[in-house]
Tab-separated table of C-alpha atoms and ligand atoms in Angstrom:
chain	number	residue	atom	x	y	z
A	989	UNK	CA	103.369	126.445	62.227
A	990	UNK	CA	105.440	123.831	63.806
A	991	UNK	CA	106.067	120.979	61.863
A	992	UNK	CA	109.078	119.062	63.727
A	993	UNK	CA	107.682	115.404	63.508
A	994	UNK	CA	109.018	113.325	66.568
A	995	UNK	CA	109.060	109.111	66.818
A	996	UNK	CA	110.377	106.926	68.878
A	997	UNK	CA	111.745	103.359	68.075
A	998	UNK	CA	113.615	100.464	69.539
A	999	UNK	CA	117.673	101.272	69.531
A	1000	UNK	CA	119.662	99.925	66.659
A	1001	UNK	CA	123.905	99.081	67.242
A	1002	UNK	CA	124.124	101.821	64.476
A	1003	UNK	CA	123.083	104.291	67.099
A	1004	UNK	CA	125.447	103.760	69.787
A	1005	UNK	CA	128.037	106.378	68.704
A	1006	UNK	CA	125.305	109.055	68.587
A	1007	UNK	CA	123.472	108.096	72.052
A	1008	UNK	CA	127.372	107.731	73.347
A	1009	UNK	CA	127.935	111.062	71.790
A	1010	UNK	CA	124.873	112.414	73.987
A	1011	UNK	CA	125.739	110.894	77.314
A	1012	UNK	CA	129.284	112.389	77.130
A	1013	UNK	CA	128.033	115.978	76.468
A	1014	UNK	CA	125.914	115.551	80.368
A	1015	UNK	CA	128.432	113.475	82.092
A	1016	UNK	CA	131.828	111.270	80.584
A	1017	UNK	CA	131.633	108.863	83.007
A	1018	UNK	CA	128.019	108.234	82.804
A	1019	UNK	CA	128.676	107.631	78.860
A	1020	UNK	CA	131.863	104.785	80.190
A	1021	UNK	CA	129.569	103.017	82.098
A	1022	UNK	CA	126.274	103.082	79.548
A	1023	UNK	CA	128.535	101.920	77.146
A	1024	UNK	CA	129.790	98.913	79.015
A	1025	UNK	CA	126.270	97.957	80.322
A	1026	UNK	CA	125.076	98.106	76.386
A	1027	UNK	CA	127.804	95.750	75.628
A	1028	UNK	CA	127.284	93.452	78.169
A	1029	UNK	CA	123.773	93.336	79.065
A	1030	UNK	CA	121.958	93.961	75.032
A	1031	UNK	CA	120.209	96.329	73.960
A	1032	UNK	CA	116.893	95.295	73.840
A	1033	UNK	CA	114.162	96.671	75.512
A	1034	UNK	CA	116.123	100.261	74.756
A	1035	UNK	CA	114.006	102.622	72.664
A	1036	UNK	CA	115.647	106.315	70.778
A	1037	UNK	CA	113.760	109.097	70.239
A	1038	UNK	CA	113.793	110.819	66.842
A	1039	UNK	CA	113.355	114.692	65.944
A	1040	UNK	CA	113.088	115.205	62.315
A	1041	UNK	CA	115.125	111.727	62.186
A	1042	UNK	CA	118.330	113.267	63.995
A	1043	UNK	CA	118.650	111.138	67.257
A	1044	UNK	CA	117.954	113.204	70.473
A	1045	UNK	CA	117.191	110.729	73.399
A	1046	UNK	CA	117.519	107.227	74.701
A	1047	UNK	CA	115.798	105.605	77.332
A	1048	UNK	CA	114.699	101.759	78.063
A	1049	UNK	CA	114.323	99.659	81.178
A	1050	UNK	CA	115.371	96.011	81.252
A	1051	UNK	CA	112.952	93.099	83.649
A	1052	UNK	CA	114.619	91.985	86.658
A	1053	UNK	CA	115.593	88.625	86.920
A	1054	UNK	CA	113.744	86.648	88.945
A	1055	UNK	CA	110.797	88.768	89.760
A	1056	UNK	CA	107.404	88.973	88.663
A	1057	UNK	CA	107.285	91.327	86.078
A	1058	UNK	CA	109.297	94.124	87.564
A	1059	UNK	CA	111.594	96.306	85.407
A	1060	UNK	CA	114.651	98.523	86.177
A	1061	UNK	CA	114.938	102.054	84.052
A	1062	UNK	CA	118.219	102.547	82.375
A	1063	UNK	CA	120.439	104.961	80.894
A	1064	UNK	CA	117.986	107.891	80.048
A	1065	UNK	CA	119.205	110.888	78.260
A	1066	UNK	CA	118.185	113.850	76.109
A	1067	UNK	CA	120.571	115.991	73.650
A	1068	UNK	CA	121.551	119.010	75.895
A	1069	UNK	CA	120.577	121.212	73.010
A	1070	UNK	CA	116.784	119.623	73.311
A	1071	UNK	CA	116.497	119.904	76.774
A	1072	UNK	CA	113.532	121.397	79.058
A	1073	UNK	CA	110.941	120.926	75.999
A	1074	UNK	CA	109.123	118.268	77.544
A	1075	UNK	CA	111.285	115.560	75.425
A	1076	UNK	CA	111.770	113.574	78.322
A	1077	UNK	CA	108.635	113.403	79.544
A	1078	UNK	CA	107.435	112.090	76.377
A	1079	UNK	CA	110.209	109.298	75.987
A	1080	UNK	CA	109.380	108.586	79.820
A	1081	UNK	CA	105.978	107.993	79.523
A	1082	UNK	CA	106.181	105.960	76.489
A	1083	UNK	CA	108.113	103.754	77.757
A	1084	UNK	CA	105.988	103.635	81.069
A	1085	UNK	CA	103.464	102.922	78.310
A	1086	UNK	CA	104.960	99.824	76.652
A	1087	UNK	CA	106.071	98.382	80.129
A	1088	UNK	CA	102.596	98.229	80.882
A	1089	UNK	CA	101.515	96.497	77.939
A	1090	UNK	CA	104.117	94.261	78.759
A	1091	UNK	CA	102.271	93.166	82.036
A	1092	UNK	CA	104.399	94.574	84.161
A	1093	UNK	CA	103.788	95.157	87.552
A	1094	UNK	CA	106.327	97.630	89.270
A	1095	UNK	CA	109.468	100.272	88.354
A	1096	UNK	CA	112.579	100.946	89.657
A	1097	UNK	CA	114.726	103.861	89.083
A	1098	UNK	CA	117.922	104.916	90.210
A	1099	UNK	CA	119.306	108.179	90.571
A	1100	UNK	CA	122.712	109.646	92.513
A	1101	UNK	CA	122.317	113.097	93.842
A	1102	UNK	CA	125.737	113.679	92.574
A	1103	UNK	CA	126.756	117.812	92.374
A	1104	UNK	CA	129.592	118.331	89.973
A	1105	UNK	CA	132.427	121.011	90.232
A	1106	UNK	CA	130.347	123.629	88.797
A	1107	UNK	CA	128.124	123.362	91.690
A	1108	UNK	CA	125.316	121.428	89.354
A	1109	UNK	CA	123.578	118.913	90.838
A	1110	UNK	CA	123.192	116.670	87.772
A	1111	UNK	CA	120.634	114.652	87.990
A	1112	UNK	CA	117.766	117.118	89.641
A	1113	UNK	CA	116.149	117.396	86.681
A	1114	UNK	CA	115.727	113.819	86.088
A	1115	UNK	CA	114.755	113.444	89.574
A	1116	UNK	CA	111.964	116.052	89.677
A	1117	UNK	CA	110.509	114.081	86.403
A	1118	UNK	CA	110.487	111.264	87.615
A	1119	UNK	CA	108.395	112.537	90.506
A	1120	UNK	CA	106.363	113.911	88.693
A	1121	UNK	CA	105.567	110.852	86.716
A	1122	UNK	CA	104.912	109.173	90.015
A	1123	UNK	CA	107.580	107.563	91.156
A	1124	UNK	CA	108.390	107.597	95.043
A	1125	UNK	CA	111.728	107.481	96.918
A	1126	UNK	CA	111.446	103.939	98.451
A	1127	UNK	CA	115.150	103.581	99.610
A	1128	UNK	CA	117.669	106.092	100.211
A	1129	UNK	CA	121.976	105.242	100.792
A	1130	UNK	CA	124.309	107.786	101.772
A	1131	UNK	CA	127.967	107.541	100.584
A	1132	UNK	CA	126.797	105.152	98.021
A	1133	UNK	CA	128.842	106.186	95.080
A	1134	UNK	CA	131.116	107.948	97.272
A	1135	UNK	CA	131.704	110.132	100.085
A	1136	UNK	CA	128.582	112.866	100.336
A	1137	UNK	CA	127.477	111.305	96.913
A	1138	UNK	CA	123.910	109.178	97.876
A	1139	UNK	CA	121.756	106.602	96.049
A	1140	UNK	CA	118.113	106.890	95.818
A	1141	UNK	CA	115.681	104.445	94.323
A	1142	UNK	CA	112.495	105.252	93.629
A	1143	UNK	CA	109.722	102.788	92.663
A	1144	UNK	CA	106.670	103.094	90.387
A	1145	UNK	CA	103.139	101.135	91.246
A	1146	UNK	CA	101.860	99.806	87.750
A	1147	UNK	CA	99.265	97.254	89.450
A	1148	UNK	CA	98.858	97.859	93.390
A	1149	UNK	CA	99.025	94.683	95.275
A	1150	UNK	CA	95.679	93.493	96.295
A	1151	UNK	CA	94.143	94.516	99.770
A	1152	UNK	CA	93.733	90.755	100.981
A	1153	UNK	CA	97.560	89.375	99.692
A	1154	UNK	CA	97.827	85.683	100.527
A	1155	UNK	CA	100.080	85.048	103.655
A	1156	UNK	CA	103.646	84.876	102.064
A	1157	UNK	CA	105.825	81.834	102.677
A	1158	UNK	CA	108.918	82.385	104.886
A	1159	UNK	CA	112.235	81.174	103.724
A	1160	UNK	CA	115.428	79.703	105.297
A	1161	UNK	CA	117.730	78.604	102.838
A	1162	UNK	CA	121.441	77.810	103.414
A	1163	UNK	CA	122.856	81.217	101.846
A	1164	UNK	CA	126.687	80.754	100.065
A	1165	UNK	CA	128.435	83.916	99.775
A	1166	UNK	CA	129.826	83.200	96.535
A	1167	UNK	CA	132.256	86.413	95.747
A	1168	UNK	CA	133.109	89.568	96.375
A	1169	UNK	CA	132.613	92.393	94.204
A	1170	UNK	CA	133.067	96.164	93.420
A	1171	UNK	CA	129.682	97.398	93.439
A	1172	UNK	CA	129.827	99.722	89.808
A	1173	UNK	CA	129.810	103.185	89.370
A	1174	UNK	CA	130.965	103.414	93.316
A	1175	UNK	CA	134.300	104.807	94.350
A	1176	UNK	CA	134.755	101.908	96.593
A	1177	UNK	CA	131.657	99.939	97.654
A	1178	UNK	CA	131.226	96.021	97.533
A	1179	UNK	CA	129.224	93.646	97.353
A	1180	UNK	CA	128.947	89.306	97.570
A	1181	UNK	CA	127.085	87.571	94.870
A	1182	UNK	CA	125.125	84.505	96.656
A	1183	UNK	CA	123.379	81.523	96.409
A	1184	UNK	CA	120.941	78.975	98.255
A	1185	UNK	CA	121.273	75.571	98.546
A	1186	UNK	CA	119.396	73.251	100.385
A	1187	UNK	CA	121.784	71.425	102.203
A	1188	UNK	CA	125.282	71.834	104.354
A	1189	UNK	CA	125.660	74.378	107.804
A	1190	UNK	CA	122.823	77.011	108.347
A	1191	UNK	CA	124.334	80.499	107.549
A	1192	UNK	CA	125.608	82.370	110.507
A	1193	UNK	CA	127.215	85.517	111.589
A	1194	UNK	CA	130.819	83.763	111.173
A	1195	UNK	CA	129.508	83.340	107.653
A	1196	UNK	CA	129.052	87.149	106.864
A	1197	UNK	CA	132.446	87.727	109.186
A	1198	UNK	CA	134.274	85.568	106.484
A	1199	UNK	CA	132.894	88.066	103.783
A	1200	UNK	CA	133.747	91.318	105.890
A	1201	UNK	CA	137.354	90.066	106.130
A	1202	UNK	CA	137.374	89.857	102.524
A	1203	UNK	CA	136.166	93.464	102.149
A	1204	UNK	CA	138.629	94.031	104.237
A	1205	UNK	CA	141.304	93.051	102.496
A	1206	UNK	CA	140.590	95.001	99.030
A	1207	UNK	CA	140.440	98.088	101.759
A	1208	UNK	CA	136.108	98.916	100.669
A	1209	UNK	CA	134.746	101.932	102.009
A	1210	UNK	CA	131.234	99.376	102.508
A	1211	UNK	CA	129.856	96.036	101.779
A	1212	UNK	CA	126.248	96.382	100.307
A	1213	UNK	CA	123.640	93.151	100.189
A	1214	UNK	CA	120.467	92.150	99.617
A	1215	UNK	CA	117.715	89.396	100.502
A	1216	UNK	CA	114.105	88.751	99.901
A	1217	UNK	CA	112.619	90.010	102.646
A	1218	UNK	CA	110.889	86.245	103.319
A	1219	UNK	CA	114.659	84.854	104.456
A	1220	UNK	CA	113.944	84.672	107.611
A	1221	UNK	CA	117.536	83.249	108.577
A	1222	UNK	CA	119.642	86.183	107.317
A	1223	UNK	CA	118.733	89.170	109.765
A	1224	UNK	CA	120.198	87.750	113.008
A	1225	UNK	CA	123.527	86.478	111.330
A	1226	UNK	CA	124.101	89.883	109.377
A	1227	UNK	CA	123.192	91.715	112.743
A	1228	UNK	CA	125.770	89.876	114.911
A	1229	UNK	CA	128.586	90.595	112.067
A	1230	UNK	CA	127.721	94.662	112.712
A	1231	UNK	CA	125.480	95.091	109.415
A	1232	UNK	CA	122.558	97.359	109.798
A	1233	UNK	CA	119.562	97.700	108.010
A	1234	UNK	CA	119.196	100.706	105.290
A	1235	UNK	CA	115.513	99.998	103.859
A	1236	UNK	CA	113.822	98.093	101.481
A	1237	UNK	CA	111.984	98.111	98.152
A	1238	UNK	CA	108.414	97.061	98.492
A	1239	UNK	CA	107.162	94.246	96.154
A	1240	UNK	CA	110.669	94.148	94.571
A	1241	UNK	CA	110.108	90.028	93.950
A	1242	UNK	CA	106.191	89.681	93.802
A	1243	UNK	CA	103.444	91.668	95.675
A	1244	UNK	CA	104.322	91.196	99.115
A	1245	UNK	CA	107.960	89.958	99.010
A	1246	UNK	CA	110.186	93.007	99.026
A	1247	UNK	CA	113.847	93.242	98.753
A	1248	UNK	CA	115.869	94.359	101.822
A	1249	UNK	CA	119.350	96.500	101.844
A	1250	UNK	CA	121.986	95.860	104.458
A	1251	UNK	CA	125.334	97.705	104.853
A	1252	UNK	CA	128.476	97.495	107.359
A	1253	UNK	CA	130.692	100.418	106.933
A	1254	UNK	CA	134.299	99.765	107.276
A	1255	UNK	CA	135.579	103.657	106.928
B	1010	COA	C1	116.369	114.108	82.821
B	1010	COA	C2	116.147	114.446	81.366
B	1010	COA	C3	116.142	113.156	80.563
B	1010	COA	C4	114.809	115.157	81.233
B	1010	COA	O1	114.579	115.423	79.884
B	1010	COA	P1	113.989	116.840	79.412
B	1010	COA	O2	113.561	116.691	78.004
B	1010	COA	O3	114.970	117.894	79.721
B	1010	COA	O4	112.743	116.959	80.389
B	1010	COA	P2	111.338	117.658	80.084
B	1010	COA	O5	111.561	118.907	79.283
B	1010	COA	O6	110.427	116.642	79.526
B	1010	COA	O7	110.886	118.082	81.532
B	1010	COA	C5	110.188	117.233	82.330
B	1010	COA	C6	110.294	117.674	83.761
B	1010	COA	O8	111.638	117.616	84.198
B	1010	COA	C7	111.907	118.664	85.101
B	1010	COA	N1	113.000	119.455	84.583
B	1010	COA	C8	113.424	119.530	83.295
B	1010	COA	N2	114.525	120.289	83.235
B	1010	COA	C9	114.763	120.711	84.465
B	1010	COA	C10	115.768	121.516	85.055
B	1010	COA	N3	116.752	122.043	84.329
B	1010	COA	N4	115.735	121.687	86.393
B	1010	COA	C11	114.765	121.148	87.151
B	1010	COA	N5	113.786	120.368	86.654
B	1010	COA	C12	113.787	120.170	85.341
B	1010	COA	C13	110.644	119.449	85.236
B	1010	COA	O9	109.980	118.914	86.382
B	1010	COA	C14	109.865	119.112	84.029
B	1010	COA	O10	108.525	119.117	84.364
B	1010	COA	P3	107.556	120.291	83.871
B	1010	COA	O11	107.255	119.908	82.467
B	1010	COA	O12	106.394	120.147	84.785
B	1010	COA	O13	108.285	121.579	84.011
B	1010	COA	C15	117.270	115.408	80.835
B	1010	COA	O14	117.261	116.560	81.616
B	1010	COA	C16	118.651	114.799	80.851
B	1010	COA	O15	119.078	114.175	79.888
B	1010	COA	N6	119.363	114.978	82.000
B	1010	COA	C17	120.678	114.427	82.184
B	1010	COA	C18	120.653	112.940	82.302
B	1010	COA	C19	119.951	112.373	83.496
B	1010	COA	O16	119.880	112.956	84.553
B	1010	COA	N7	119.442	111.160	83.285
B	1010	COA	C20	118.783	110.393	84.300
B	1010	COA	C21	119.757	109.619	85.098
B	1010	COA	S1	118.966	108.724	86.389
């Protein structure tokens, strides 16, 4: 008879070494960058899974700002030594579960189709689970982390959007590239953080040509950025600079208003 008793609760600080200690075993830079993104972004809304007590799995998914109830995944892993026995799938859908009851609306995930020396391709697993759970590749970027090494993001529908949507309200705010940064977990991809204001110059292509020189200068391999797709003043500006258009992520902000991916590769 099999009596292994398995539970699942919200993480605890105490358990950082041990989920650390898990990461590391599938991937050490994985573990660097959970770590960091635990320290700076919380905890909460991170759940462990227990076998007989002994920790074996992490998963959670934090709400993105700004939208109506839609939540990123984050770091999910299971103790190598617990793999393929349907672990994962049971953390997974648990937490599918409790975002739910938490109202929300839509999923993100995203995975890197990253093979390591040994010829693995890492993530696979995770990838065909999550496809099996129903989530959809929505947005794809080659060279994202680095060369060969893509991005794909794959989005969940927890409520479809109704047939009849109301007309959604165009935008044109006065965008402010505020700075440049290195996009993380990327060999050598930026990005601008932004802003809106409502008054001073329209944003134009000399804009975005201002923030290309920048990239520029801290030699990136690509400048990555995102709008609401209801802007409708940022297309034509970030077309003239040479940017082109890589996809989008349907009902990223609300039913209706998705979020759309530019890049302008400079090698
Ligand atoms: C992804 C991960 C969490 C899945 O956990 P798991 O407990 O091994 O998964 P399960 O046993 O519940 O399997 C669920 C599904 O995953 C897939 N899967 C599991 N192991 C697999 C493998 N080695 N190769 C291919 N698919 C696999 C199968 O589709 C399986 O579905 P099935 O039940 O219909 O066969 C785990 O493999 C892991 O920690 N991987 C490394 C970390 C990682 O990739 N995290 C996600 C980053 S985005």
């Amino acid at each position: 008879m099999n009596s292994e008793s398995i539970s699942i609760r919200q993480m605890l600080d105490e358990d950082l070494d041990k989920i650390l200690k898990i990461i590391t075993a599938h991937d050490e830079d994985d573990a660097e960058e959970a770590q960091r993104d635990y320290q700076e972004g919380g905890i909460s809304g991170q759940y462990v899974m227990l076998l007989d007590n002994q920790l074996i799995g992490v998963s959670g998914a934090k709400r993105v700002e700004a939208c109506d109830n839609t939540f990123k995944l984050s770091w999910t892993y299971i103790d190598k030594k617990h793999c393929n026995q349907g672990y994962g799938r049971q953390l997974l859908q648990y937490l599918v579960d409790e975002i739910i009851s938490c109202n929300g609306r839509k999923i993100f995930v995203y995975v890197s189709d990253y093979i390591d020396e040994d010829g693995i391709a890492l993530y696979a697993a995770a990838l065909k689970l999550y496809q099996s759970l129903g989530f959809e590749t929505e947005l794809k970027i080659a060279d994202y982390y680095d060369r060969g090494e893509s991005l794909s993001v794959l989005g969940l529908v927890l409520k479809p959007a109704p047939s009849e949507l109301p007309s959604v309200i165009s935008e044109s705010p006065k965008i402010v590239f505020k700075q440049l940064y290195p996009v993380a977990e990327t060999e050598n991809s930026y990005s601008f953080s932004w802003d809106t204001k409502f008054l001073g110059k329209s944003f134009s292509a000399s804009d975005v040509k201002i923030g290309v020189d920048a990239a520029h200068d801290v030699e990136a391999s690509m400048v990555l950025i995102s709008f609401p797709s209801n802007f409708d003043n940022v297309t034509m500006p970030l077309f003239e600079a040479g940017f082109s258009l890589l996809g989008q992520l349907k009902d990223y902000y609300e039913d209706g208003i998705h979020e759309d991916h530019y890049s302008f590769r400079l090698y």
